[in-house]
PDB file of C-alpha atoms in Angstrom:
ATOM      1  CA  GLY H   9       0.000   0.000   0.000  1.00  0.00           C
ATOM      2  CA  GLN H  10       0.927   3.666  -0.046  1.00  0.00           C
ATOM      3  CA  GLN H  11       3.512   4.739   2.504  1.00  0.00           C
ATOM      4  CA  LEU H  12       4.957   8.036   3.568  1.00  0.00           C
ATOM      5  CA  ASN H  13       8.467   8.383   4.924  1.00  0.00           C
ATOM      6  CA  GLN H  14       8.763  11.298   7.303  1.00  0.00           C
ATOM      7  CA  SER H  15      12.020  12.616   8.686  1.00  0.00           C
ATOM      8  CA  PRO H  16      13.475  13.300  11.054  1.00  0.00           C
ATOM      9  CA  GLN H  17      11.703  11.115  13.588  1.00  0.00           C
ATOM     10  CA  SER H  18      12.608  13.487  16.387  1.00  0.00           C
ATOM     11  CA  MET H  19      14.202  16.874  16.855  1.00  0.00           C
ATOM     12  CA  PHE H  20      15.649  18.574  19.905  1.00  0.00           C
ATOM     13  CA  ILE H  21      16.181  22.282  19.390  1.00  0.00           C
ATOM     14  CA  GLN H  22      16.628  25.529  21.271  1.00  0.00           C
ATOM     15  CA  GLU H  23      13.809  28.012  21.488  1.00  0.00           C
ATOM     16  CA  GLY H  24      14.069  30.491  18.654  1.00  0.00           C
ATOM     17  CA  GLU H  25      15.618  28.074  16.183  1.00  0.00           C
ATOM     18  CA  ASP H  26      14.048  27.223  12.849  1.00  0.00           C
ATOM     19  CA  VAL H  27      12.766  23.712  12.178  1.00  0.00           C
ATOM     20  CA  SER H  28      12.491  21.749   8.970  1.00  0.00           C
ATOM     21  CA  MET H  29      10.925  18.364   8.364  1.00  0.00           C
ATOM     22  CA  ASN H  30       9.902  16.517   5.240  1.00  0.00           C
ATOM     23  CA  CYS H  31       7.909  13.675   3.819  1.00  0.00           C
ATOM     24  CA  THR H  32       8.542  11.550   0.787  1.00  0.00           C
ATOM     25  CA  SER H  33       6.454   8.952  -0.948  1.00  0.00           C
ATOM     26  CA  SER H  34       6.852   6.384  -3.665  1.00  0.00           C
ATOM     27  CA  SER H  35       3.361   7.307  -4.845  1.00  0.00           C
ATOM     28  CA  ILE H  36       1.941  10.525  -6.196  1.00  0.00           C
ATOM     29  CA  PHE H  37      -0.496  12.395  -4.018  1.00  0.00           C
ATOM     30  CA  ASN H  38      -2.814  15.143  -5.185  1.00  0.00           C
ATOM     31  CA  THR H  39      -3.011  16.729  -1.760  1.00  0.00           C
ATOM     32  CA  TRP H  40      -0.512  17.052   1.061  1.00  0.00           C
ATOM     33  CA  LEU H  41      -1.537  17.971   4.576  1.00  0.00           C
ATOM     34  CA  TRP H  42       0.427  18.786   7.698  1.00  0.00           C
ATOM     35  CA  TYR H  43      -1.007  18.149  11.174  1.00  0.00           C
ATOM     36  CA  LYS H  44       0.142  18.754  14.742  1.00  0.00           C
ATOM     37  CA  GLN H  45      -0.807  16.412  17.552  1.00  0.00           C
ATOM     38  CA  ASP H  46      -0.451  17.286  21.209  1.00  0.00           C
ATOM     39  CA  PRO H  47      -0.198  14.466  23.770  1.00  0.00           C
ATOM     40  CA  GLY H  48      -3.515  12.734  24.312  1.00  0.00           C
ATOM     41  CA  GLU H  49      -5.251  14.745  21.620  1.00  0.00           C
ATOM     42  CA  GLY H  50      -6.332  14.270  18.037  1.00  0.00           C
ATOM     43  CA  PRO H  51      -4.413  15.862  15.159  1.00  0.00           C
ATOM     44  CA  VAL H  52      -5.106  19.446  14.190  1.00  0.00           C
ATOM     45  CA  LEU H  53      -4.678  20.584  10.600  1.00  0.00           C
ATOM     46  CA  LEU H  54      -1.933  23.169  10.113  1.00  0.00           C
ATOM     47  CA  ILE H  55      -1.564  23.538   6.365  1.00  0.00           C
ATOM     48  CA  ALA H  56      -3.158  21.983   3.288  1.00  0.00           C
ATOM     49  CA  LEU H  57      -1.433  21.922  -0.112  1.00  0.00           C
ATOM     50  CA  TYR H  58      -3.364  21.236  -3.285  1.00  0.00           C
ATOM     51  CA  LYS H  59      -1.066  21.993  -6.218  1.00  0.00           C
ATOM     52  CA  ALA H  60       2.381  20.754  -7.170  1.00  0.00           C
ATOM     53  CA  GLY H  61       4.916  23.468  -6.430  1.00  0.00           C
ATOM     54  CA  GLU H  62       2.560  25.297  -4.097  1.00  0.00           C
ATOM     55  CA  LEU H  63       4.158  27.155  -1.201  1.00  0.00           C
ATOM     56  CA  THR H  64       1.780  28.060   1.613  1.00  0.00           C
ATOM     57  CA  SER H  65       2.303  29.852   4.901  1.00  0.00           C
ATOM     58  CA  ASN H  66       0.339  29.905   8.116  1.00  0.00           C
ATOM     59  CA  GLY H  67       1.995  32.324  10.519  1.00  0.00           C
ATOM     60  CA  ARG H  68       5.451  30.977  11.307  1.00  0.00           C
ATOM     61  CA  LEU H  69       4.743  27.776   9.395  1.00  0.00           C
ATOM     62  CA  THR H  70       5.565  27.314   5.737  1.00  0.00           C
ATOM     63  CA  ALA H  71       4.944  24.185   3.705  1.00  0.00           C
ATOM     64  CA  GLN H  72       5.594  23.238   0.114  1.00  0.00           C
ATOM     65  CA  PHE H  73       4.102  20.654  -2.208  1.00  0.00           C
ATOM     66  CA  GLY H  74       6.921  19.105  -4.219  1.00  0.00           C
ATOM     67  CA  ILE H  75       6.970  19.417  -7.980  1.00  0.00           C
ATOM     68  CA  THR H  76       7.014  15.647  -8.421  1.00  0.00           C
ATOM     69  CA  ARG H  77       3.956  15.380  -6.101  1.00  0.00           C
ATOM     70  CA  LYS H  78       5.889  12.781  -4.134  1.00  0.00           C
ATOM     71  CA  ASP H  79       7.206  14.989  -1.382  1.00  0.00           C
ATOM     72  CA  SER H  80       6.484  17.911   0.892  1.00  0.00           C
ATOM     73  CA  PHE H  81       8.289  19.853   3.570  1.00  0.00           C
ATOM     74  CA  LEU H  82       7.242  21.890   6.584  1.00  0.00           C
ATOM     75  CA  ASN H  83       9.302  24.692   8.085  1.00  0.00           C
ATOM     76  CA  ILE H  84       8.701  26.375  11.412  1.00  0.00           C
ATOM     77  CA  SER H  85      10.516  29.630  11.979  1.00  0.00           C
ATOM     78  CA  ALA H  86      11.574  31.059  15.332  1.00  0.00           C
ATOM     79  CA  SER H  87      10.258  28.156  17.377  1.00  0.00           C
ATOM     80  CA  ILE H  88       8.463  28.796  20.647  1.00  0.00           C
ATOM     81  CA  PRO H  89       7.623  26.416  23.505  1.00  0.00           C
ATOM     82  CA  SER H  90       4.057  25.802  22.310  1.00  0.00           C
ATOM     83  CA  ASP H  91       5.427  24.339  19.067  1.00  0.00           C
ATOM     84  CA  VAL H  92       6.283  21.199  21.028  1.00  0.00           C
ATOM     85  CA  GLY H  93       4.356  18.201  19.794  1.00  0.00           C
ATOM     86  CA  ILE H  94       4.264  15.618  17.047  1.00  0.00           C
ATOM     87  CA  TYR H  95       3.945  16.759  13.460  1.00  0.00           C
ATOM     88  CA  PHE H  96       2.455  14.459  10.868  1.00  0.00           C
ATOM     89  CA  CYS H  97       2.368  14.760   7.135  1.00  0.00           C
ATOM     90  CA  ALA H  98      -0.506  13.139   5.298  1.00  0.00           C
ATOM     91  CA  GLY H  99      -1.181  12.496   1.669  1.00  0.00           C
ATOM     92  CA  ARG H 100      -4.605  12.093   0.293  1.00  0.00           C
ATOM     93  CA  GLY H 101      -5.075   8.809  -1.507  1.00  0.00           C
ATOM     94  CA  ALA H 102      -8.290   7.411  -2.877  1.00  0.00           C
ATOM     95  CA  GLN H 103     -10.887   8.739  -0.418  1.00  0.00           C
ATOM     96  CA  LYS H 104      -8.580   8.400   2.550  1.00  0.00           C
ATOM     97  CA  LEU H 105      -5.521   9.928   4.161  1.00  0.00           C
ATOM     98  CA  VAL H 106      -2.181   8.197   4.532  1.00  0.00           C
ATOM     99  CA  PHE H 107      -0.065   9.475   7.420  1.00  0.00           C
ATOM    100  CA  GLY H 108       3.664   9.690   7.871  1.00  0.00           C
ATOM    101  CA  GLN H 109       5.348   8.319  10.974  1.00  0.00           C
ATOM    102  CA  GLY H 110       5.531  11.710  12.640  1.00  0.00           C
ATOM    103  CA  THR H 111       8.279  14.063  13.794  1.00  0.00           C
ATOM    104  CA  ARG H 112       8.462  14.606  17.543  1.00  0.00           C
ATOM    105  CA  LEU H 113       9.614  18.150  18.296  1.00  0.00           C
ATOM    106  CA  THR H 114      11.153  18.993  21.651  1.00  0.00           C
ATOM    107  CA  ILE H 115      12.216  22.543  22.478  1.00  0.00           C
ATOM    108  CA  ASN H 116      14.695  23.542  25.147  1.00  0.00           C
ATOM    109  CA  PRO H 117      13.862  26.934  26.582  1.00  0.00           C
TER     110      PRO H 117
ATOM    111  CA  GLY D   2     -16.770  25.582  13.687  1.00  0.00           C
ATOM    112  CA  ALA D   3     -16.324  21.894  13.170  1.00  0.00           C
ATOM    113  CA  VAL D   4     -16.104  20.096  16.455  1.00  0.00           C
ATOM    114  CA  VAL D   5     -15.819  16.367  16.850  1.00  0.00           C
ATOM    115  CA  SER D   6     -16.134  14.761  20.245  1.00  0.00           C
ATOM    116  CA  GLN D   7     -15.357  11.275  21.466  1.00  0.00           C
ATOM    117  CA  HIS D   8     -16.643   9.445  24.470  1.00  0.00           C
ATOM    118  CA  PRO D   9     -15.184   8.161  26.630  1.00  0.00           C
ATOM    119  CA  SER D  10     -11.819   9.898  26.568  1.00  0.00           C
ATOM    120  CA  TRP D  11     -10.268   6.908  28.265  1.00  0.00           C
ATOM    121  CA  VAL D  12     -11.435   3.473  29.301  1.00  0.00           C
ATOM    122  CA  ILE D  13      -9.926   0.540  31.137  1.00  0.00           C
ATOM    123  CA  CYS D  14     -11.527  -2.842  30.720  1.00  0.00           C
ATOM    124  CA  LYS D  15     -10.875  -6.493  31.464  1.00  0.00           C
ATOM    125  CA  SER D  16      -9.758  -8.880  28.787  1.00  0.00           C
ATOM    126  CA  GLY D  17     -12.707 -10.511  27.042  1.00  0.00           C
ATOM    127  CA  THR D  18     -15.138  -7.672  27.540  1.00  0.00           C
ATOM    128  CA  SER D  19     -16.500  -5.354  24.846  1.00  0.00           C
ATOM    129  CA  VAL D  20     -16.020  -1.618  24.741  1.00  0.00           C
ATOM    130  CA  LYS D  21     -18.021   0.942  22.794  1.00  0.00           C
ATOM    131  CA  ILE D  22     -16.523   4.271  21.716  1.00  0.00           C
ATOM    132  CA  GLU D  23     -18.701   7.083  20.401  1.00  0.00           C
ATOM    133  CA  CYS D  24     -17.736   9.727  17.876  1.00  0.00           C
ATOM    134  CA  ARG D  25     -20.014  12.725  17.418  1.00  0.00           C
ATOM    135  CA  SER D  26     -19.917  15.705  15.118  1.00  0.00           C
ATOM    136  CA  LEU D  27     -21.319  18.456  17.305  1.00  0.00           C
ATOM    137  CA  ASP D  28     -22.049  21.268  14.887  1.00  0.00           C
ATOM    138  CA  PHE D  29     -22.179  19.716  11.438  1.00  0.00           C
ATOM    139  CA  GLN D  30     -23.480  16.743   9.539  1.00  0.00           C
ATOM    140  CA  ALA D  31     -20.839  14.136   8.839  1.00  0.00           C
ATOM    141  CA  THR D  32     -21.568  11.949   5.853  1.00  0.00           C
ATOM    142  CA  THR D  33     -18.323  10.057   6.368  1.00  0.00           C
ATOM    143  CA  MET D  34     -16.522   9.124   9.545  1.00  0.00           C
ATOM    144  CA  PHE D  35     -13.130   7.517   9.815  1.00  0.00           C
ATOM    145  CA  TRP D  36     -11.689   5.414  12.614  1.00  0.00           C
ATOM    146  CA  TYR D  37      -7.955   5.366  13.247  1.00  0.00           C
ATOM    147  CA  ARG D  38      -5.768   3.494  15.685  1.00  0.00           C
ATOM    148  CA  GLN D  39      -2.523   4.894  17.013  1.00  0.00           C
ATOM    149  CA  PHE D  40      -0.037   2.854  19.014  1.00  0.00           C
ATOM    150  CA  PRO D  41       2.461   4.671  21.252  1.00  0.00           C
ATOM    151  CA  LYS D  42       4.956   6.729  19.310  1.00  0.00           C
ATOM    152  CA  GLN D  43       3.496   5.565  16.028  1.00  0.00           C
ATOM    153  CA  SER D  44       1.433   7.073  13.275  1.00  0.00           C
ATOM    154  CA  LEU D  45      -2.300   7.009  12.747  1.00  0.00           C
ATOM    155  CA  MET D  46      -3.452   3.934  10.916  1.00  0.00           C
ATOM    156  CA  LEU D  47      -6.827   3.973   9.242  1.00  0.00           C
ATOM    157  CA  MET D  48      -9.006   1.113  10.423  1.00  0.00           C
ATOM    158  CA  ALA D  49     -12.240   1.756   8.596  1.00  0.00           C
ATOM    159  CA  THR D  50     -14.369   4.263   6.772  1.00  0.00           C
ATOM    160  CA  SER D  51     -18.062   4.518   7.458  1.00  0.00           C
ATOM    161  CA  ASN D  52     -20.690   6.327   5.494  1.00  0.00           C
ATOM    162  CA  GLU D  53     -23.998   7.174   7.078  1.00  0.00           C
ATOM    163  CA  GLY D  54     -26.549   4.455   6.546  1.00  0.00           C
ATOM    164  CA  SER D  55     -24.212   1.947   4.936  1.00  0.00           C
ATOM    165  CA  LYS D  56     -21.751  -0.698   6.024  1.00  0.00           C
ATOM    166  CA  ALA D  57     -18.252   0.335   6.957  1.00  0.00           C
ATOM    167  CA  THR D  58     -15.320  -0.336   4.675  1.00  0.00           C
ATOM    168  CA  TYR D  59     -12.452  -1.901   6.572  1.00  0.00           C
ATOM    169  CA  GLU D  60      -8.780  -1.600   5.751  1.00  0.00           C
ATOM    170  CA  GLN D  61      -6.793  -4.695   4.996  1.00  0.00           C
ATOM    171  CA  GLY D  62      -5.885  -6.590   8.129  1.00  0.00           C
ATOM    172  CA  VAL D  63      -8.622  -5.082  10.300  1.00  0.00           C
ATOM    173  CA  GLU D  64     -11.117  -7.668  11.546  1.00  0.00           C
ATOM    174  CA  LYS D  65     -14.621  -6.394  10.933  1.00  0.00           C
ATOM    175  CA  ASP D  66     -16.124  -8.858  13.402  1.00  0.00           C
ATOM    176  CA  LYS D  67     -13.852  -7.613  16.126  1.00  0.00           C
ATOM    177  CA  PHE D  68     -14.182  -3.904  15.436  1.00  0.00           C
ATOM    178  CA  LEU D  69     -17.861  -3.245  14.864  1.00  0.00           C
ATOM    179  CA  ILE D  70     -18.686   0.119  13.381  1.00  0.00           C
ATOM    180  CA  ASN D  71     -22.120   1.663  13.261  1.00  0.00           C
ATOM    181  CA  HIS D  72     -22.841   4.985  11.590  1.00  0.00           C
ATOM    182  CA  ALA D  73     -26.504   5.294  12.389  1.00  0.00           C
ATOM    183  CA  SER D  74     -26.924   9.026  11.926  1.00  0.00           C
ATOM    184  CA  LEU D  75     -25.214  12.008  10.351  1.00  0.00           C
ATOM    185  CA  THR D  76     -23.738  13.010  13.689  1.00  0.00           C
ATOM    186  CA  LEU D  77     -22.848   9.723  15.377  1.00  0.00           C
ATOM    187  CA  SER D  78     -20.603   6.768  14.675  1.00  0.00           C
ATOM    188  CA  THR D  79     -19.687   4.093  17.169  1.00  0.00           C
ATOM    189  CA  LEU D  80     -16.783   1.667  17.313  1.00  0.00           C
ATOM    190  CA  THR D  81     -17.227  -1.433  19.436  1.00  0.00           C
ATOM    191  CA  VAL D  82     -14.147  -3.449  20.274  1.00  0.00           C
ATOM    192  CA  THR D  83     -15.497  -6.923  20.934  1.00  0.00           C
ATOM    193  CA  SER D  84     -13.772  -9.428  23.210  1.00  0.00           C
ATOM    194  CA  ALA D  85     -10.963  -6.995  23.820  1.00  0.00           C
ATOM    195  CA  HIS D  86      -7.467  -8.271  24.536  1.00  0.00           C
ATOM    196  CA  PRO D  87      -4.363  -6.480  25.821  1.00  0.00           C
ATOM    197  CA  GLU D  88      -3.022  -6.109  22.275  1.00  0.00           C
ATOM    198  CA  ASP D  89      -6.074  -3.991  21.466  1.00  0.00           C
ATOM    199  CA  SER D  90      -4.856  -1.374  23.923  1.00  0.00           C
ATOM    200  CA  SER D  91      -4.313   1.738  21.854  1.00  0.00           C
ATOM    201  CA  PHE D  92      -5.395   5.297  21.172  1.00  0.00           C
ATOM    202  CA  TYR D  93      -8.479   5.300  18.959  1.00  0.00           C
ATOM    203  CA  ILE D  94      -9.203   8.476  17.020  1.00  0.00           C
ATOM    204  CA  CYS D  95     -12.178   9.268  14.841  1.00  0.00           C
ATOM    205  CA  SER D  96     -12.512  11.948  12.215  1.00  0.00           C
ATOM    206  CA  ALA D  97     -15.483  13.287  10.321  1.00  0.00           C
ATOM    207  CA  ARG D  98     -15.993  14.720   6.859  1.00  0.00           C
ATOM    208  CA  LYS D  99     -18.623  17.361   6.375  1.00  0.00           C
ATOM    209  CA  ARG D 100     -21.413  16.777   3.906  1.00  0.00           C
ATOM    210  CA  GLY D 101     -20.354  18.083   0.520  1.00  0.00           C
ATOM    211  CA  HIS D 102     -16.741  18.629   1.513  1.00  0.00           C
ATOM    212  CA  SER D 103     -13.550  17.019   0.271  1.00  0.00           C
ATOM    213  CA  TYR D 104     -11.942  13.969   1.869  1.00  0.00           C
ATOM    214  CA  ASN D 105      -9.042  16.306   2.592  1.00  0.00           C
ATOM    215  CA  GLU D 106     -11.127  18.101   5.152  1.00  0.00           C
ATOM    216  CA  GLN D 107     -11.359  15.704   8.037  1.00  0.00           C
ATOM    217  CA  PHE D 108     -11.958  17.034  11.512  1.00  0.00           C
ATOM    218  CA  PHE D 109     -10.451  14.869  14.200  1.00  0.00           C
ATOM    219  CA  GLY D 110     -11.811  13.995  17.585  1.00  0.00           C
ATOM    220  CA  PRO D 111      -9.653  14.139  20.723  1.00  0.00           C
ATOM    221  CA  GLY D 112      -9.182  10.374  20.830  1.00  0.00           C
ATOM    222  CA  THR D 113     -10.053   7.579  23.241  1.00  0.00           C
ATOM    223  CA  ARG D 114      -7.341   5.736  25.101  1.00  0.00           C
ATOM    224  CA  LEU D 115      -8.241   2.087  25.603  1.00  0.00           C
ATOM    225  CA  THR D 116      -6.356  -0.048  28.079  1.00  0.00           C
ATOM    226  CA  VAL D 117      -7.216  -3.716  28.246  1.00  0.00           C
ATOM    227  CA  LEU D 118      -5.998  -5.517  31.345  1.00  0.00           C
TER     228      LEU D 118
END
Protein backbone atom coordinates (compact mmCIF):
# COMPACT_ATOMS: atom_id res chain seq x y z
CA GLY A 1 0.00 0.00 0.00
CA GLN A 2 0.93 3.67 -0.05
CA GLN A 3 3.51 4.74 2.50
CA LEU A 4 4.96 8.04 3.57
CA ASN A 5 8.47 8.38 4.92
CA GLN A 6 8.76 11.30 7.30
CA SER A 7 12.02 12.62 8.69
CA PRO A 8 13.47 13.30 11.05
CA GLN A 9 11.70 11.11 13.59
CA SER A 10 12.61 13.49 16.39
CA MET A 11 14.20 16.87 16.85
CA PHE A 12 15.65 18.57 19.90
CA ILE A 13 16.18 22.28 19.39
CA GLN A 14 16.63 25.53 21.27
CA GLU A 15 13.81 28.01 21.49
CA GLY A 16 14.07 30.49 18.65
CA GLU A 17 15.62 28.07 16.18
CA ASP A 18 14.05 27.22 12.85
CA VAL A 19 12.77 23.71 12.18
CA SER A 20 12.49 21.75 8.97
CA MET A 21 10.92 18.36 8.36
CA ASN A 22 9.90 16.52 5.24
CA CYS A 23 7.91 13.68 3.82
CA THR A 24 8.54 11.55 0.79
CA SER A 25 6.45 8.95 -0.95
CA SER A 26 6.85 6.38 -3.67
CA SER A 27 3.36 7.31 -4.84
CA ILE A 28 1.94 10.52 -6.20
CA PHE A 29 -0.50 12.40 -4.02
CA ASN A 30 -2.81 15.14 -5.18
CA THR A 31 -3.01 16.73 -1.76
CA TRP A 32 -0.51 17.05 1.06
CA LEU A 33 -1.54 17.97 4.58
CA TRP A 34 0.43 18.79 7.70
CA TYR A 35 -1.01 18.15 11.17
CA LYS A 36 0.14 18.75 14.74
CA GLN A 37 -0.81 16.41 17.55
CA ASP A 38 -0.45 17.29 21.21
CA PRO A 39 -0.20 14.47 23.77
CA GLY A 40 -3.52 12.73 24.31
CA GLU A 41 -5.25 14.75 21.62
CA GLY A 42 -6.33 14.27 18.04
CA PRO A 43 -4.41 15.86 15.16
CA VAL A 44 -5.11 19.45 14.19
CA LEU A 45 -4.68 20.58 10.60
CA LEU A 46 -1.93 23.17 10.11
CA ILE A 47 -1.56 23.54 6.36
CA ALA A 48 -3.16 21.98 3.29
CA LEU A 49 -1.43 21.92 -0.11
CA TYR A 50 -3.36 21.24 -3.28
CA LYS A 51 -1.07 21.99 -6.22
CA ALA A 52 2.38 20.75 -7.17
CA GLY A 53 4.92 23.47 -6.43
CA GLU A 54 2.56 25.30 -4.10
CA LEU A 55 4.16 27.15 -1.20
CA THR A 56 1.78 28.06 1.61
CA SER A 57 2.30 29.85 4.90
CA ASN A 58 0.34 29.90 8.12
CA GLY A 59 1.99 32.32 10.52
CA ARG A 60 5.45 30.98 11.31
CA LEU A 61 4.74 27.78 9.39
CA THR A 62 5.57 27.31 5.74
CA ALA A 63 4.94 24.19 3.71
CA GLN A 64 5.59 23.24 0.11
CA PHE A 65 4.10 20.65 -2.21
CA GLY A 66 6.92 19.10 -4.22
CA ILE A 67 6.97 19.42 -7.98
CA THR A 68 7.01 15.65 -8.42
CA ARG A 69 3.96 15.38 -6.10
CA LYS A 70 5.89 12.78 -4.13
CA ASP A 71 7.21 14.99 -1.38
CA SER A 72 6.48 17.91 0.89
CA PHE A 73 8.29 19.85 3.57
CA LEU A 74 7.24 21.89 6.58
CA ASN A 75 9.30 24.69 8.09
CA ILE A 76 8.70 26.37 11.41
CA SER A 77 10.52 29.63 11.98
CA ALA A 78 11.57 31.06 15.33
CA SER A 79 10.26 28.16 17.38
CA ILE A 80 8.46 28.80 20.65
CA PRO A 81 7.62 26.42 23.51
CA SER A 82 4.06 25.80 22.31
CA ASP A 83 5.43 24.34 19.07
CA VAL A 84 6.28 21.20 21.03
CA GLY A 85 4.36 18.20 19.79
CA ILE A 86 4.26 15.62 17.05
CA TYR A 87 3.95 16.76 13.46
CA PHE A 88 2.45 14.46 10.87
CA CYS A 89 2.37 14.76 7.13
CA ALA A 90 -0.51 13.14 5.30
CA GLY A 91 -1.18 12.50 1.67
CA ARG A 92 -4.61 12.09 0.29
CA GLY A 93 -5.07 8.81 -1.51
CA ALA A 94 -8.29 7.41 -2.88
CA GLN A 95 -10.89 8.74 -0.42
CA LYS A 96 -8.58 8.40 2.55
CA LEU A 97 -5.52 9.93 4.16
CA VAL A 98 -2.18 8.20 4.53
CA PHE A 99 -0.07 9.48 7.42
CA GLY A 100 3.66 9.69 7.87
CA GLN A 101 5.35 8.32 10.97
CA GLY A 102 5.53 11.71 12.64
CA THR A 103 8.28 14.06 13.79
CA ARG A 104 8.46 14.61 17.54
CA LEU A 105 9.61 18.15 18.30
CA THR A 106 11.15 18.99 21.65
CA ILE A 107 12.22 22.54 22.48
CA ASN A 108 14.70 23.54 25.15
CA PRO A 109 13.86 26.93 26.58
CA GLY B 1 -16.77 25.58 13.69
CA ALA B 2 -16.32 21.89 13.17
CA VAL B 3 -16.10 20.10 16.45
CA VAL B 4 -15.82 16.37 16.85
CA SER B 5 -16.13 14.76 20.25
CA GLN B 6 -15.36 11.27 21.47
CA HIS B 7 -16.64 9.45 24.47
CA PRO B 8 -15.18 8.16 26.63
CA SER B 9 -11.82 9.90 26.57
CA TRP B 10 -10.27 6.91 28.27
CA VAL B 11 -11.44 3.47 29.30
CA ILE B 12 -9.93 0.54 31.14
CA CYS B 13 -11.53 -2.84 30.72
CA LYS B 14 -10.87 -6.49 31.46
CA SER B 15 -9.76 -8.88 28.79
CA GLY B 16 -12.71 -10.51 27.04
CA THR B 17 -15.14 -7.67 27.54
CA SER B 18 -16.50 -5.35 24.85
CA VAL B 19 -16.02 -1.62 24.74
CA LYS B 20 -18.02 0.94 22.79
CA ILE B 21 -16.52 4.27 21.72
CA GLU B 22 -18.70 7.08 20.40
CA CYS B 23 -17.74 9.73 17.88
CA ARG B 24 -20.01 12.72 17.42
CA SER B 25 -19.92 15.71 15.12
CA LEU B 26 -21.32 18.46 17.31
CA ASP B 27 -22.05 21.27 14.89
CA PHE B 28 -22.18 19.72 11.44
CA GLN B 29 -23.48 16.74 9.54
CA ALA B 30 -20.84 14.14 8.84
CA THR B 31 -21.57 11.95 5.85
CA THR B 32 -18.32 10.06 6.37
CA MET B 33 -16.52 9.12 9.54
CA PHE B 34 -13.13 7.52 9.82
CA TRP B 35 -11.69 5.41 12.61
CA TYR B 36 -7.95 5.37 13.25
CA ARG B 37 -5.77 3.49 15.69
CA GLN B 38 -2.52 4.89 17.01
CA PHE B 39 -0.04 2.85 19.01
CA PRO B 40 2.46 4.67 21.25
CA LYS B 41 4.96 6.73 19.31
CA GLN B 42 3.50 5.57 16.03
CA SER B 43 1.43 7.07 13.28
CA LEU B 44 -2.30 7.01 12.75
CA MET B 45 -3.45 3.93 10.92
CA LEU B 46 -6.83 3.97 9.24
CA MET B 47 -9.01 1.11 10.42
CA ALA B 48 -12.24 1.76 8.60
CA THR B 49 -14.37 4.26 6.77
CA SER B 50 -18.06 4.52 7.46
CA ASN B 51 -20.69 6.33 5.49
CA GLU B 52 -24.00 7.17 7.08
CA GLY B 53 -26.55 4.45 6.55
CA SER B 54 -24.21 1.95 4.94
CA LYS B 55 -21.75 -0.70 6.02
CA ALA B 56 -18.25 0.34 6.96
CA THR B 57 -15.32 -0.34 4.68
CA TYR B 58 -12.45 -1.90 6.57
CA GLU B 59 -8.78 -1.60 5.75
CA GLN B 60 -6.79 -4.69 5.00
CA GLY B 61 -5.88 -6.59 8.13
CA VAL B 62 -8.62 -5.08 10.30
CA GLU B 63 -11.12 -7.67 11.55
CA LYS B 64 -14.62 -6.39 10.93
CA ASP B 65 -16.12 -8.86 13.40
CA LYS B 66 -13.85 -7.61 16.13
CA PHE B 67 -14.18 -3.90 15.44
CA LEU B 68 -17.86 -3.24 14.86
CA ILE B 69 -18.69 0.12 13.38
CA ASN B 70 -22.12 1.66 13.26
CA HIS B 71 -22.84 4.99 11.59
CA ALA B 72 -26.50 5.29 12.39
CA SER B 73 -26.92 9.03 11.93
CA LEU B 74 -25.21 12.01 10.35
CA THR B 75 -23.74 13.01 13.69
CA LEU B 76 -22.85 9.72 15.38
CA SER B 77 -20.60 6.77 14.68
CA THR B 78 -19.69 4.09 17.17
CA LEU B 79 -16.78 1.67 17.31
CA THR B 80 -17.23 -1.43 19.44
CA VAL B 81 -14.15 -3.45 20.27
CA THR B 82 -15.50 -6.92 20.93
CA SER B 83 -13.77 -9.43 23.21
CA ALA B 84 -10.96 -7.00 23.82
CA HIS B 85 -7.47 -8.27 24.54
CA PRO B 86 -4.36 -6.48 25.82
CA GLU B 87 -3.02 -6.11 22.28
CA ASP B 88 -6.07 -3.99 21.47
CA SER B 89 -4.86 -1.37 23.92
CA SER B 90 -4.31 1.74 21.85
CA PHE B 91 -5.40 5.30 21.17
CA TYR B 92 -8.48 5.30 18.96
CA ILE B 93 -9.20 8.48 17.02
CA CYS B 94 -12.18 9.27 14.84
CA SER B 95 -12.51 11.95 12.21
CA ALA B 96 -15.48 13.29 10.32
CA ARG B 97 -15.99 14.72 6.86
CA LYS B 98 -18.62 17.36 6.37
CA ARG B 99 -21.41 16.78 3.91
CA GLY B 100 -20.35 18.08 0.52
CA HIS B 101 -16.74 18.63 1.51
CA SER B 102 -13.55 17.02 0.27
CA TYR B 103 -11.94 13.97 1.87
CA ASN B 104 -9.04 16.31 2.59
CA GLU B 105 -11.13 18.10 5.15
CA GLN B 106 -11.36 15.70 8.04
CA PHE B 107 -11.96 17.03 11.51
CA PHE B 108 -10.45 14.87 14.20
CA GLY B 109 -11.81 13.99 17.59
CA PRO B 110 -9.65 14.14 20.72
CA GLY B 111 -9.18 10.37 20.83
CA THR B 112 -10.05 7.58 23.24
CA ARG B 113 -7.34 5.74 25.10
CA LEU B 114 -8.24 2.09 25.60
CA THR B 115 -6.36 -0.05 28.08
CA VAL B 116 -7.22 -3.72 28.25
CA LEU B 117 -6.00 -5.52 31.35
